[in-house]
Amino acid sequence: MTDLLFTEKDLVNSLKDYITAEESKLEQIKKWADKLDVLSAAATQDPEGFLGHPVNAFKLMKRLNTEWGELESLVLTDVSDVFISNLTIQRQYFPNDDDQIGAAKALMRLQDTYQLDTGTISTGELPGSSLAASHRSVLTVDDCYDLGKVAYSEADYYHTELWMVQALKQLDEGEMSSTVDAVTILDYLSYSVYQQGDLERSLDFTKRLLELDPTHQRANGNLKYFEYQLAKQEKMGASEEAQTEETQRKGRPDDYLPERKKYERLCRGEGLRMTPRRQSRLFCRYFDNNRHPKYVIGPVKQEDEWDRPRIVRYLNIVSDKEMEKVKELAKPRLRRATISNPLTGVLETAHYRISKSAWLGAFEHPVVDRINQRIEDLTGLDVTTAEDLQVANYGVGGQYEPHFDFGRKDEPDAFEELGTGNRIATWLLYMSDVQAGGATVFTDIGASVWPRKGTAVFWYNLYPSGEGDYRTRHAACPVLVGNKWVSNKWIHERGQEFRRRCGLQETD
């Protein structure tokens, strides 16, 4: 996205050069036209007298034989060649339709997760945004209409209605549009509201449409149909329960994620299950991992984030210089993040994980090796059997919905090719602050952990017995404002046999 921003800046400069060249060309043509306008006006007053002068006769011949040809060449000269060539080269890096649709869905995802109304998004006044009002982007009527169309194409009539209503509102307030009118918007609105079961509002929108365009064929047909359906309901004497049922049909479409509401509440910082009594047992401390030689004199700061399961945060664990180096190494390799299909085991992209990631091996740069060693020193776990350091970037709307880091019993082959057992623990390093959104939330226990640059959180995914701890189900909330960089280390079972011993009880 940053590269695209600079690409657009280069194209604007190229466009300005083209405009300057075009203006220069038009200025030459205008001077020629003005000069000949004066000359021909005087000559046609007395053609014979004018042509009686031999110089005038010669110059007329010369102009028509030579100079008009030169003017023709000037007019036909295409000064846009450089701009068109530059545009053609850069176009191969432009976003495509899928990218634009993805960005539209991201806005709707943020709208739902953080309970933002369309007016707030349209004016750009998002919570946490530090942009000055003069630099804040707003959504035009056309933008709102396009968002509504994306929702409509997905049969998401709930969001279609919200964005078409916003587009209509901005039109009613006097905003102009060159591509869409109220009739088109009302047509979408009428149908999307009908699909949600609200016949009365569908009828109202249809009537308003017909006031603007009485000949609209589809609206005239819908008008009769909606009136017939409403009359049918009245004859049947619709009960209050039936009306309540209709009301319940409205709202967001059915969801594949049963814990959606809980997840989104935690993303907003609501629904936390930490009681004051439990909170009083959480501490911060200087930590040296049982007098580890590296940290006896300079222990690190450690904070308890949660008690059951235990989640701790290490502060100032990586320097700004180290984090910038990790980002620099990862950027050229960032690719759309994938998940392992639980049925096939094949890596594939998924709509519930929107981010870009790259993998860095310890051998690639001393800074990666140092970070790996630091993780081993502080956790006491062997990282030689761990996965490479994964660096992930979540842009606006980037997220990873609730998931487990470890392989469950129904995924016996999840990490078989690695030969290092299951993921025993997760180390998550935050490499940027996030202006709004972007929390890591644990849906089962009701916990939210917020990004703080230079800090890392750590938790065990497995009990000492090797059984998965289902309380560690977690998610990366959508980034509302800002940019989220993280790197994570998944530590595996092999090599930990004498570092994290099994208990004497099978239930441990």
Short mmCIF file of C-alpha atoms in Angstrom, two decimals:
data_model
loop_
_atom_site.label_atom_id
_atom_site.label_comp_id
_atom_site.label_asym_id
_atom_site.label_seq_id
_atom_site.Cartn_x
_atom_site.Cartn_y
_atom_site.Cartn_z
CA MET A 1 0.00 0.00 0.00
CA THR A 2 2.87 2.38 0.78
CA ASP A 3 4.41 1.63 -2.61
CA LEU A 4 1.07 2.31 -4.28
CA LEU A 5 0.87 5.68 -2.54
CA PHE A 6 4.22 6.73 -4.03
CA THR A 7 3.24 5.25 -7.41
CA GLU A 8 0.18 7.48 -7.43
CA LYS A 9 2.34 10.48 -6.50
CA ASP A 10 4.64 9.76 -9.50
CA LEU A 11 1.62 9.44 -11.78
CA VAL A 12 0.25 12.78 -10.58
CA ASN A 13 3.59 14.43 -11.39
CA SER A 14 3.56 12.76 -14.81
CA LEU A 15 0.00 13.97 -15.36
CA LYS A 16 1.01 17.54 -14.45
CA ASP A 17 3.86 17.37 -16.99
CA TYR A 18 1.36 16.24 -19.61
CA ILE A 19 -1.00 19.09 -18.73
CA THR A 20 1.87 21.61 -19.00
CA ALA A 21 2.85 20.23 -22.42
CA GLU A 22 -0.79 20.26 -23.57
CA GLU A 23 -1.25 23.85 -22.38
CA SER A 24 1.94 24.91 -24.20
CA LYS A 25 0.68 23.29 -27.39
CA LEU A 26 -2.74 24.93 -27.08
CA GLU A 27 -1.10 28.30 -26.42
CA GLN A 28 0.80 28.05 -29.72
CA ILE A 29 -2.39 27.12 -31.58
CA LYS A 30 -4.27 29.99 -29.91
CA LYS A 31 -1.64 32.54 -30.94
CA TRP A 32 -1.83 31.25 -34.52
CA ALA A 33 -5.62 31.43 -34.50
CA ASP A 34 -5.67 34.97 -33.03
CA LYS A 35 -3.14 36.23 -35.60
CA LEU A 36 -5.05 34.74 -38.55
CA ASP A 37 -8.38 35.92 -37.16
CA VAL A 38 -7.22 39.55 -37.32
CA LEU A 39 -5.60 39.08 -40.73
CA SER A 40 -8.55 37.34 -42.40
CA ALA A 41 -11.05 39.82 -40.92
CA ALA A 42 -9.16 42.73 -42.54
CA ALA A 43 -8.51 40.86 -45.82
CA THR A 44 -12.11 39.87 -46.41
CA GLN A 45 -13.25 43.50 -46.14
CA ASP A 46 -11.61 44.20 -49.51
CA PRO A 47 -10.38 40.92 -51.00
CA GLU A 48 -9.27 42.38 -54.36
CA GLY A 49 -7.45 45.32 -52.81
CA PHE A 50 -5.77 42.97 -50.28
CA LEU A 51 -4.65 40.46 -52.91
CA GLY A 52 -3.59 43.28 -55.21
CA HIS A 53 -0.52 43.60 -53.05
CA PRO A 54 1.98 40.97 -54.23
CA VAL A 55 3.37 40.29 -50.74
CA ASN A 56 -0.14 39.48 -49.43
CA ALA A 57 -0.73 37.13 -52.37
CA PHE A 58 2.60 35.39 -51.74
CA LYS A 59 1.97 35.02 -48.02
CA LEU A 60 -1.53 33.58 -48.61
CA MET A 61 -0.03 30.96 -50.90
CA LYS A 62 2.70 30.19 -48.37
CA ARG A 63 0.27 29.91 -45.47
CA LEU A 64 -2.05 27.53 -47.25
CA ASN A 65 0.71 25.45 -48.80
CA THR A 66 3.11 25.24 -45.84
CA GLU A 67 2.00 26.82 -42.58
CA TRP A 68 -1.42 25.21 -42.33
CA GLY A 69 0.29 21.87 -42.83
CA GLU A 70 2.64 22.68 -39.96
CA LEU A 71 -0.34 23.63 -37.82
CA GLU A 72 -2.00 20.33 -38.69
CA SER A 73 1.12 18.49 -37.53
CA LEU A 74 1.13 20.50 -34.29
CA VAL A 75 -2.53 19.69 -33.60
CA LEU A 76 -1.92 16.00 -34.33
CA THR A 77 1.17 15.86 -32.10
CA ASP A 78 0.36 13.64 -29.11
CA VAL A 79 2.12 15.09 -26.06
CA SER A 80 0.57 12.42 -23.83
CA ASP A 81 2.98 9.69 -24.95
CA VAL A 82 5.20 9.91 -21.84
CA PHE A 83 2.23 9.95 -19.47
CA ILE A 84 0.45 7.05 -21.22
CA SER A 85 3.66 5.02 -21.30
CA ASN A 86 4.24 5.61 -17.56
CA LEU A 87 0.61 4.75 -16.77
CA THR A 88 0.79 1.53 -18.79
CA ILE A 89 3.94 0.41 -16.97
CA GLN A 90 2.53 1.20 -13.51
CA ARG A 91 -0.91 -0.28 -14.20
CA GLN A 92 0.42 -3.82 -13.75
CA TYR A 93 0.94 -3.03 -10.04
CA PHE A 94 -2.51 -1.50 -9.56
CA PRO A 95 -5.15 -3.15 -7.33
CA ASN A 96 -7.78 -5.17 -9.17
CA ASP A 97 -11.53 -5.65 -8.63
CA ASP A 98 -10.92 -8.27 -5.93
CA ASP A 99 -8.70 -5.83 -4.03
CA GLN A 100 -11.33 -3.09 -4.20
CA ILE A 101 -14.06 -5.49 -3.05
CA GLY A 102 -11.78 -6.65 -0.22
CA ALA A 103 -11.27 -3.04 0.91
CA ALA A 104 -15.03 -2.46 0.85
CA LYS A 105 -15.61 -5.57 2.96
CA ALA A 106 -12.93 -4.38 5.38
CA LEU A 107 -14.85 -1.13 5.94
CA MET A 108 -18.03 -3.09 6.65
CA ARG A 109 -16.12 -5.40 9.00
CA LEU A 110 -14.90 -2.38 10.96
CA GLN A 111 -18.40 -0.93 10.91
CA ASP A 112 -19.80 -4.06 12.59
CA THR A 113 -16.94 -4.86 14.97
CA TYR A 114 -16.65 -1.35 16.40
CA GLN A 115 -20.35 -0.44 16.04
CA LEU A 116 -19.74 2.56 13.79
CA ASP A 117 -22.62 4.18 11.92
CA THR A 118 -22.27 4.94 8.22
CA GLY A 119 -22.23 8.69 8.90
CA THR A 120 -19.15 8.35 11.13
CA ILE A 121 -17.27 6.37 8.49
CA SER A 122 -18.45 8.69 5.70
CA THR A 123 -17.09 11.80 7.45
CA GLY A 124 -13.85 10.02 8.36
CA GLU A 125 -14.22 10.89 12.06
CA LEU A 126 -13.05 7.50 13.31
CA PRO A 127 -12.12 6.99 16.97
CA GLY A 128 -8.36 7.12 17.39
CA SER A 129 -7.72 8.92 14.09
CA SER A 130 -5.04 11.59 14.50
CA LEU A 131 -5.38 13.07 11.01
CA ALA A 132 -6.21 16.77 10.86
CA ALA A 133 -9.69 17.56 9.55
CA SER A 134 -8.17 19.09 6.39
CA HIS A 135 -6.42 15.77 5.58
CA ARG A 136 -9.27 13.47 6.58
CA SER A 137 -10.83 11.56 3.70
CA VAL A 138 -14.60 11.52 3.33
CA LEU A 139 -16.87 9.18 1.40
CA THR A 140 -18.82 10.74 -1.45
CA VAL A 141 -22.29 9.69 -2.63
CA ASP A 142 -20.57 7.56 -5.28
CA ASP A 143 -18.34 5.90 -2.65
CA CYS A 144 -21.32 5.03 -0.43
CA TYR A 145 -23.22 3.71 -3.45
CA ASP A 146 -20.25 1.52 -4.46
CA LEU A 147 -20.05 0.08 -0.92
CA GLY A 148 -23.76 -0.71 -1.09
CA LYS A 149 -23.29 -2.42 -4.46
CA VAL A 150 -20.49 -4.62 -3.08
CA ALA A 151 -22.79 -5.73 -0.25
CA TYR A 152 -25.62 -6.31 -2.74
CA SER A 153 -23.42 -8.51 -4.93
CA GLU A 154 -22.76 -10.67 -1.84
CA ALA A 155 -26.52 -10.87 -1.11
CA ASP A 156 -25.77 -8.94 2.10
CA TYR A 157 -28.94 -6.84 2.15
CA TYR A 158 -28.31 -5.55 5.67
CA HIS A 159 -25.22 -3.60 4.62
CA THR A 160 -26.76 -2.77 1.24
CA GLU A 161 -29.52 -0.93 3.07
CA LEU A 162 -27.15 0.91 5.42
CA TRP A 163 -24.91 2.25 2.64
CA MET A 164 -27.69 3.04 0.16
CA VAL A 165 -29.49 5.01 2.90
CA GLN A 166 -26.26 6.95 3.52
CA ALA A 167 -25.84 7.65 -0.21
CA LEU A 168 -29.45 8.86 -0.41
CA LYS A 169 -29.01 11.03 2.67
CA GLN A 170 -25.97 12.76 1.16
CA LEU A 171 -27.87 13.31 -2.11
CA ASP A 172 -30.80 14.82 -0.17
CA GLU A 173 -28.35 17.13 1.62
CA GLY A 174 -27.32 18.58 -1.74
CA GLU A 175 -24.19 16.63 -2.60
CA MET A 176 -23.84 16.17 -6.34
CA SER A 177 -23.06 12.93 -8.15
CA SER A 178 -22.11 12.41 -11.77
CA THR A 179 -22.68 8.65 -11.79
CA VAL A 180 -25.73 7.81 -9.69
CA ASP A 181 -29.15 9.33 -9.02
CA ALA A 182 -31.82 8.93 -6.35
CA VAL A 183 -33.92 6.63 -8.58
CA THR A 184 -31.12 4.05 -8.84
CA ILE A 185 -30.41 4.18 -5.10
CA LEU A 186 -34.10 3.83 -4.21
CA ASP A 187 -34.35 0.82 -6.53
CA TYR A 188 -31.59 -0.95 -4.57
CA LEU A 189 -33.07 0.18 -1.25
CA SER A 190 -36.55 -1.06 -2.00
CA TYR A 191 -35.32 -4.55 -2.88
CA SER A 192 -32.79 -4.89 -0.05
CA VAL A 193 -35.36 -3.83 2.56
CA TYR A 194 -37.90 -6.25 1.06
CA GLN A 195 -35.34 -9.07 1.31
CA GLN A 196 -35.08 -8.33 5.05
CA GLY A 197 -38.83 -8.75 5.44
CA ASP A 198 -39.93 -5.11 5.88
CA LEU A 199 -42.75 -4.74 3.34
CA GLU A 200 -43.97 -1.34 4.57
CA ARG A 201 -40.60 0.36 4.14
CA SER A 202 -40.12 -1.36 0.78
CA LEU A 203 -43.43 0.14 -0.31
CA ASP A 204 -42.43 3.60 0.96
CA PHE A 205 -39.15 3.52 -0.98
CA THR A 206 -40.98 2.31 -4.12
CA LYS A 207 -43.53 5.13 -3.90
CA ARG A 208 -40.75 7.69 -3.52
CA LEU A 209 -39.00 6.22 -6.55
CA LEU A 210 -42.18 6.49 -8.65
CA GLU A 211 -42.60 10.13 -7.64
CA LEU A 212 -39.23 10.77 -9.29
CA ASP A 213 -39.79 8.42 -12.26
CA PRO A 214 -43.46 7.41 -12.77
CA THR A 215 -42.52 5.27 -15.80
CA HIS A 216 -40.07 3.01 -13.94
CA GLN A 217 -41.20 -0.44 -15.07
CA ARG A 218 -39.77 -2.55 -12.21
CA ALA A 219 -40.98 -0.13 -9.54
CA ASN A 220 -44.53 -0.15 -10.94
CA GLY A 221 -44.53 -3.95 -10.81
CA ASN A 222 -43.10 -3.95 -7.27
CA LEU A 223 -45.67 -1.41 -6.11
CA LYS A 224 -48.55 -3.75 -7.04
CA TYR A 225 -46.78 -6.75 -5.52
CA PHE A 226 -45.97 -5.02 -2.21
CA GLU A 227 -49.51 -3.64 -1.89
CA TYR A 228 -50.92 -7.11 -2.58
CA GLN A 229 -48.67 -8.71 0.04
CA LEU A 230 -49.54 -6.10 2.68
CA ALA A 231 -53.25 -6.48 1.97
CA LYS A 232 -52.85 -10.24 2.27
CA GLN A 233 -51.18 -9.81 5.66
CA GLU A 234 -53.97 -7.56 6.89
CA LYS A 235 -56.63 -10.05 5.79
CA MET A 236 -54.84 -12.78 7.66
CA GLY A 237 -54.81 -10.52 10.71
CA ALA A 238 -51.08 -10.71 11.42
CA SER A 239 -50.50 -11.17 15.13
CA GLU A 240 -47.94 -9.29 17.22
CA GLU A 241 -45.80 -12.43 17.30
CA ALA A 242 -45.73 -12.56 13.51
CA GLN A 243 -44.71 -8.90 13.38
CA THR A 244 -41.97 -9.58 15.95
CA GLU A 245 -40.79 -12.45 13.76
CA GLU A 246 -40.56 -10.11 10.79
CA THR A 247 -38.55 -7.63 12.86
CA GLN A 248 -36.15 -10.34 13.92
CA ARG A 249 -35.42 -11.16 10.30
CA LYS A 250 -33.77 -7.79 9.93
CA GLY A 251 -30.16 -7.32 10.86
CA ARG A 252 -26.83 -8.83 9.95
CA PRO A 253 -26.85 -11.99 7.85
CA ASP A 254 -26.37 -15.43 9.38
CA ASP A 255 -22.83 -15.97 10.61
CA TYR A 256 -20.53 -18.99 10.45
CA LEU A 257 -18.82 -17.89 13.69
CA PRO A 258 -20.97 -18.74 16.74
CA GLU A 259 -18.91 -16.51 19.06
CA ARG A 260 -19.07 -13.45 16.78
CA LYS A 261 -20.79 -11.16 19.29
CA LYS A 262 -18.45 -12.14 22.12
CA TYR A 263 -15.42 -11.65 19.85
CA GLU A 264 -16.53 -8.20 18.68
CA ARG A 265 -17.37 -7.05 22.23
CA LEU A 266 -13.87 -7.97 23.38
CA CYS A 267 -12.41 -6.10 20.40
CA ARG A 268 -14.20 -3.00 21.70
CA GLY A 269 -12.86 -3.62 25.21
CA GLU A 270 -16.25 -4.77 26.49
CA GLY A 271 -17.26 -8.01 28.22
CA LEU A 272 -13.94 -8.57 30.00
CA ARG A 273 -14.25 -11.28 32.66
CA MET A 274 -11.53 -10.03 34.98
CA THR A 275 -13.02 -9.47 38.44
CA PRO A 276 -11.50 -7.00 40.93
CA ARG A 277 -10.49 -9.91 43.16
CA ARG A 278 -8.65 -11.68 40.34
CA GLN A 279 -7.17 -8.38 39.21
CA SER A 280 -5.68 -7.85 42.67
CA ARG A 281 -3.65 -11.04 42.20
CA LEU A 282 -1.96 -9.85 39.00
CA PHE A 283 1.44 -8.27 39.46
CA CYS A 284 4.33 -6.68 37.62
CA ARG A 285 7.88 -7.65 38.50
CA TYR A 286 11.53 -7.69 37.46
CA PHE A 287 12.11 -11.11 35.94
CA ASP A 288 15.43 -12.96 35.59
CA ASN A 289 14.08 -16.49 34.84
CA ASN A 290 15.55 -18.17 37.89
CA ARG A 291 18.73 -16.08 37.92
CA HIS A 292 19.59 -16.62 34.27
CA PRO A 293 23.18 -15.31 33.78
CA LYS A 294 22.05 -12.76 31.18
CA TYR A 295 19.36 -11.25 33.38
CA VAL A 296 20.73 -11.38 36.95
CA ILE A 297 22.11 -7.85 36.73
CA GLY A 298 19.62 -6.54 34.18
CA PRO A 299 16.28 -8.32 34.66
CA VAL A 300 13.41 -7.58 32.30
CA LYS A 301 10.04 -6.10 33.24
CA GLN A 302 7.25 -8.66 33.28
CA GLU A 303 3.53 -8.04 33.76
CA ASP A 304 0.70 -10.49 34.38
CA GLU A 305 -1.98 -10.00 31.71
CA TRP A 306 -4.22 -12.91 32.80
CA ASP A 307 -4.26 -15.56 35.48
CA ARG A 308 -6.06 -18.64 34.06
CA PRO A 309 -4.52 -19.50 31.65
CA ARG A 310 -1.45 -17.50 32.56
CA ILE A 311 -0.58 -14.85 30.00
CA VAL A 312 2.42 -12.63 30.69
CA ARG A 313 3.81 -9.58 28.92
CA TYR A 314 7.52 -8.68 28.68
CA LEU A 315 8.31 -4.97 28.31
CA ASN A 316 11.05 -3.29 26.26
CA ILE A 317 12.11 -6.68 25.02
CA VAL A 318 13.29 -5.62 21.55
CA SER A 319 14.79 -2.29 20.51
CA ASP A 320 13.33 0.01 17.83
CA LYS A 321 16.41 -0.63 15.68
CA GLU A 322 15.91 -4.40 15.89
CA MET A 323 12.23 -4.14 15.05
CA GLU A 324 12.92 -1.93 12.03
CA LYS A 325 15.47 -4.46 10.81
CA VAL A 326 12.96 -7.30 11.12
CA LYS A 327 10.40 -5.28 9.14
CA GLU A 328 13.00 -4.44 6.51
CA LEU A 329 13.88 -8.13 6.10
CA ALA A 330 10.22 -9.18 5.94
CA LYS A 331 8.76 -6.52 3.62
CA PRO A 332 10.03 -7.90 0.27
CA ARG A 333 8.64 -11.32 1.18
CA LEU A 334 5.25 -10.38 2.58
CA ARG A 335 2.51 -12.50 1.06
CA ARG A 336 -1.14 -13.05 1.90
CA ALA A 337 -1.26 -15.16 5.07
CA THR A 338 -2.57 -18.72 4.76
CA ILE A 339 -4.18 -21.27 7.05
CA SER A 340 -3.93 -25.06 7.09
CA ASN A 341 -7.19 -26.60 5.87
CA PRO A 342 -8.22 -28.97 8.72
CA LEU A 343 -9.65 -31.49 6.23
CA THR A 344 -6.98 -31.52 3.53
CA GLY A 345 -3.95 -30.09 5.35
CA VAL A 346 -3.34 -27.82 2.34
CA LEU A 347 -2.26 -24.21 2.97
CA GLU A 348 -4.80 -21.76 1.58
CA THR A 349 -6.02 -18.18 2.02
CA ALA A 350 -9.18 -17.61 4.04
CA HIS A 351 -11.60 -14.71 4.49
CA TYR A 352 -11.18 -14.94 8.26
CA ARG A 353 -7.45 -14.27 8.12
CA ILE A 354 -6.66 -10.97 6.44
CA SER A 355 -2.97 -10.12 6.76
CA LYS A 356 0.37 -10.50 5.03
CA SER A 357 3.18 -12.54 6.49
CA ALA A 358 6.77 -13.63 5.91
CA TRP A 359 9.07 -16.16 7.57
CA LEU A 360 12.59 -15.34 8.80
CA GLY A 361 15.17 -17.99 9.66
CA ALA A 362 17.79 -17.47 12.38
CA PHE A 363 20.61 -17.82 9.81
CA GLU A 364 19.35 -14.89 7.72
CA HIS A 365 20.49 -12.06 9.97
CA PRO A 366 22.09 -11.73 13.43
CA VAL A 367 19.08 -9.74 14.70
CA VAL A 368 16.76 -12.71 14.07
CA ASP A 369 19.18 -15.02 15.84
CA ARG A 370 19.35 -12.62 18.82
CA ILE A 371 15.56 -12.46 19.10
CA ASN A 372 15.32 -16.26 19.01
CA GLN A 373 17.97 -16.56 21.73
CA ARG A 374 16.16 -13.97 23.85
CA ILE A 375 12.95 -15.97 23.58
CA GLU A 376 14.77 -19.10 24.73
CA ASP A 377 16.46 -17.32 27.64
CA LEU A 378 13.23 -15.77 28.94
CA THR A 379 10.85 -18.70 28.43
CA GLY A 380 13.35 -21.43 29.33
CA LEU A 381 12.16 -23.40 26.28
CA ASP A 382 14.30 -24.83 23.48
CA VAL A 383 13.70 -22.84 20.27
CA THR A 384 15.82 -25.05 17.99
CA THR A 385 12.69 -27.11 17.26
CA ALA A 386 10.46 -24.03 16.96
CA GLU A 387 9.12 -22.67 13.69
CA ASP A 388 10.89 -19.75 12.01
CA LEU A 389 10.00 -16.26 13.18
CA GLN A 390 6.77 -15.27 11.42
CA VAL A 391 6.35 -11.56 10.72
CA ALA A 392 2.81 -10.36 10.01
CA ASN A 393 1.39 -7.04 8.90
CA TYR A 394 -2.27 -6.16 9.43
CA GLY A 395 -3.43 -3.15 7.44
CA VAL A 396 -6.75 -1.35 7.92
CA GLY A 397 -9.41 -3.98 8.54
CA GLY A 398 -6.74 -6.71 8.91
CA GLN A 399 -7.77 -9.50 11.28
CA TYR A 400 -7.50 -13.16 12.22
CA GLU A 401 -10.77 -14.50 13.62
CA PRO A 402 -10.88 -16.86 16.66
CA HIS A 403 -8.60 -19.87 16.25
CA PHE A 404 -6.26 -22.21 18.15
CA ASP A 405 -2.51 -22.18 17.63
CA PHE A 406 -2.18 -25.87 18.52
CA GLY A 407 -3.37 -28.87 16.50
CA ARG A 408 -6.55 -30.45 17.90
CA LYS A 409 -7.35 -34.14 18.13
CA ASP A 410 -9.33 -33.94 14.89
CA GLU A 411 -6.17 -32.64 13.18
CA PRO A 412 -3.64 -35.38 13.98
CA ASP A 413 -1.46 -34.49 10.99
CA ALA A 414 -1.39 -30.71 11.59
CA PHE A 415 2.41 -30.50 12.16
CA GLU A 416 3.42 -34.02 11.13
CA GLU A 417 5.79 -32.81 8.40
CA LEU A 418 7.78 -30.79 10.98
CA GLY A 419 8.37 -33.82 13.18
CA THR A 420 8.58 -31.63 16.29
CA GLY A 421 5.22 -32.33 17.92
CA ASN A 422 2.45 -29.88 18.67
CA ARG A 423 2.78 -26.14 19.37
CA ILE A 424 3.43 -26.04 23.10
CA ALA A 425 3.60 -22.24 23.45
CA THR A 426 3.16 -18.93 21.60
CA TRP A 427 5.40 -15.86 21.78
CA LEU A 428 3.79 -12.77 20.23
CA LEU A 429 5.89 -9.62 19.78
CA TYR A 430 4.16 -6.31 19.00
CA MET A 431 6.33 -4.24 16.66
CA SER A 432 4.05 -1.20 16.39
CA ASP A 433 1.50 0.73 18.37
CA VAL A 434 -2.02 0.74 16.90
CA GLN A 435 -4.08 3.92 17.05
CA ALA A 436 -7.41 2.09 17.33
CA GLY A 437 -8.43 -1.57 17.29
CA GLY A 438 -6.05 -4.45 16.69
CA ALA A 439 -6.31 -6.11 20.12
CA THR A 440 -5.51 -9.78 20.70
CA VAL A 441 -8.59 -11.25 22.38
CA PHE A 442 -9.19 -14.61 24.04
CA THR A 443 -12.84 -15.43 23.46
CA ASP A 444 -13.16 -18.39 25.84
CA ILE A 445 -11.85 -16.56 28.90
CA GLY A 446 -13.00 -13.03 28.01
CA ALA A 447 -9.59 -11.36 27.84
CA SER A 448 -8.25 -8.53 25.68
CA VAL A 449 -4.54 -7.81 25.24
CA TRP A 450 -3.71 -4.51 23.55
CA PRO A 451 -0.71 -3.89 21.27
CA ARG A 452 2.22 -1.98 22.80
CA LYS A 453 5.30 -1.53 20.67
CA GLY A 454 8.38 -3.38 21.89
CA THR A 455 6.44 -5.70 24.22
CA ALA A 456 5.80 -9.43 23.85
CA VAL A 457 3.09 -11.65 25.31
CA PHE A 458 3.61 -15.34 26.05
CA TRP A 459 1.30 -18.23 26.89
CA TYR A 460 1.25 -22.03 26.85
CA ASN A 461 -1.11 -23.70 24.34
CA LEU A 462 -0.77 -27.16 25.92
CA TYR A 463 -1.05 -28.46 29.46
CA PRO A 464 2.09 -30.24 30.82
CA SER A 465 0.33 -33.50 29.90
CA GLY A 466 0.34 -32.50 26.23
CA GLU A 467 -3.42 -31.96 26.09
CA GLY A 468 -4.56 -28.80 24.31
CA ASP A 469 -5.69 -25.89 26.48
CA TYR A 470 -8.92 -24.82 24.77
CA ARG A 471 -9.01 -21.66 26.87
CA THR A 472 -6.28 -20.25 24.59
CA ARG A 473 -8.65 -19.77 21.64
CA HIS A 474 -7.79 -16.25 20.49
CA ALA A 475 -8.16 -13.74 17.67
CA ALA A 476 -6.49 -10.67 16.19
CA CYS A 477 -9.13 -7.93 16.07
CA PRO A 478 -9.51 -5.79 12.94
CA VAL A 479 -7.24 -2.74 12.81
CA LEU A 480 -9.53 0.30 12.87
CA VAL A 481 -6.96 3.07 12.51
CA GLY A 482 -3.23 2.57 12.00
CA ASN A 483 -0.98 -0.29 11.05
CA LYS A 484 -0.17 -3.39 13.07
CA TRP A 485 3.16 -5.22 12.87
CA VAL A 486 3.70 -8.36 14.91
CA SER A 487 6.13 -11.26 14.90
CA ASN A 488 5.39 -14.58 16.52
CA LYS A 489 7.33 -17.66 17.47
CA TRP A 490 5.52 -20.97 17.74
CA ILE A 491 7.49 -23.23 20.07
CA HIS A 492 7.01 -27.00 19.69
CA GLU A 493 7.00 -29.94 22.12
CA ARG A 494 10.24 -31.64 21.07
CA GLY A 495 13.18 -30.48 23.14
CA GLN A 496 11.03 -29.39 26.09
CA GLU A 497 10.92 -32.81 27.83
CA PHE A 498 13.35 -31.69 30.56
CA ARG A 499 12.53 -27.98 30.40
CA ARG A 500 8.79 -28.22 31.05
CA ARG A 501 8.34 -31.54 32.76
CA CYS A 502 5.08 -33.47 32.99
CA GLY A 503 3.42 -33.49 36.39
CA LEU A 504 2.87 -36.63 38.47
CA GLN A 505 -0.87 -36.40 37.91
CA GLU A 506 -2.37 -37.23 34.53
CA THR A 507 -4.74 -34.28 34.92
CA ASP A 508 -1.89 -31.75 35.16
#
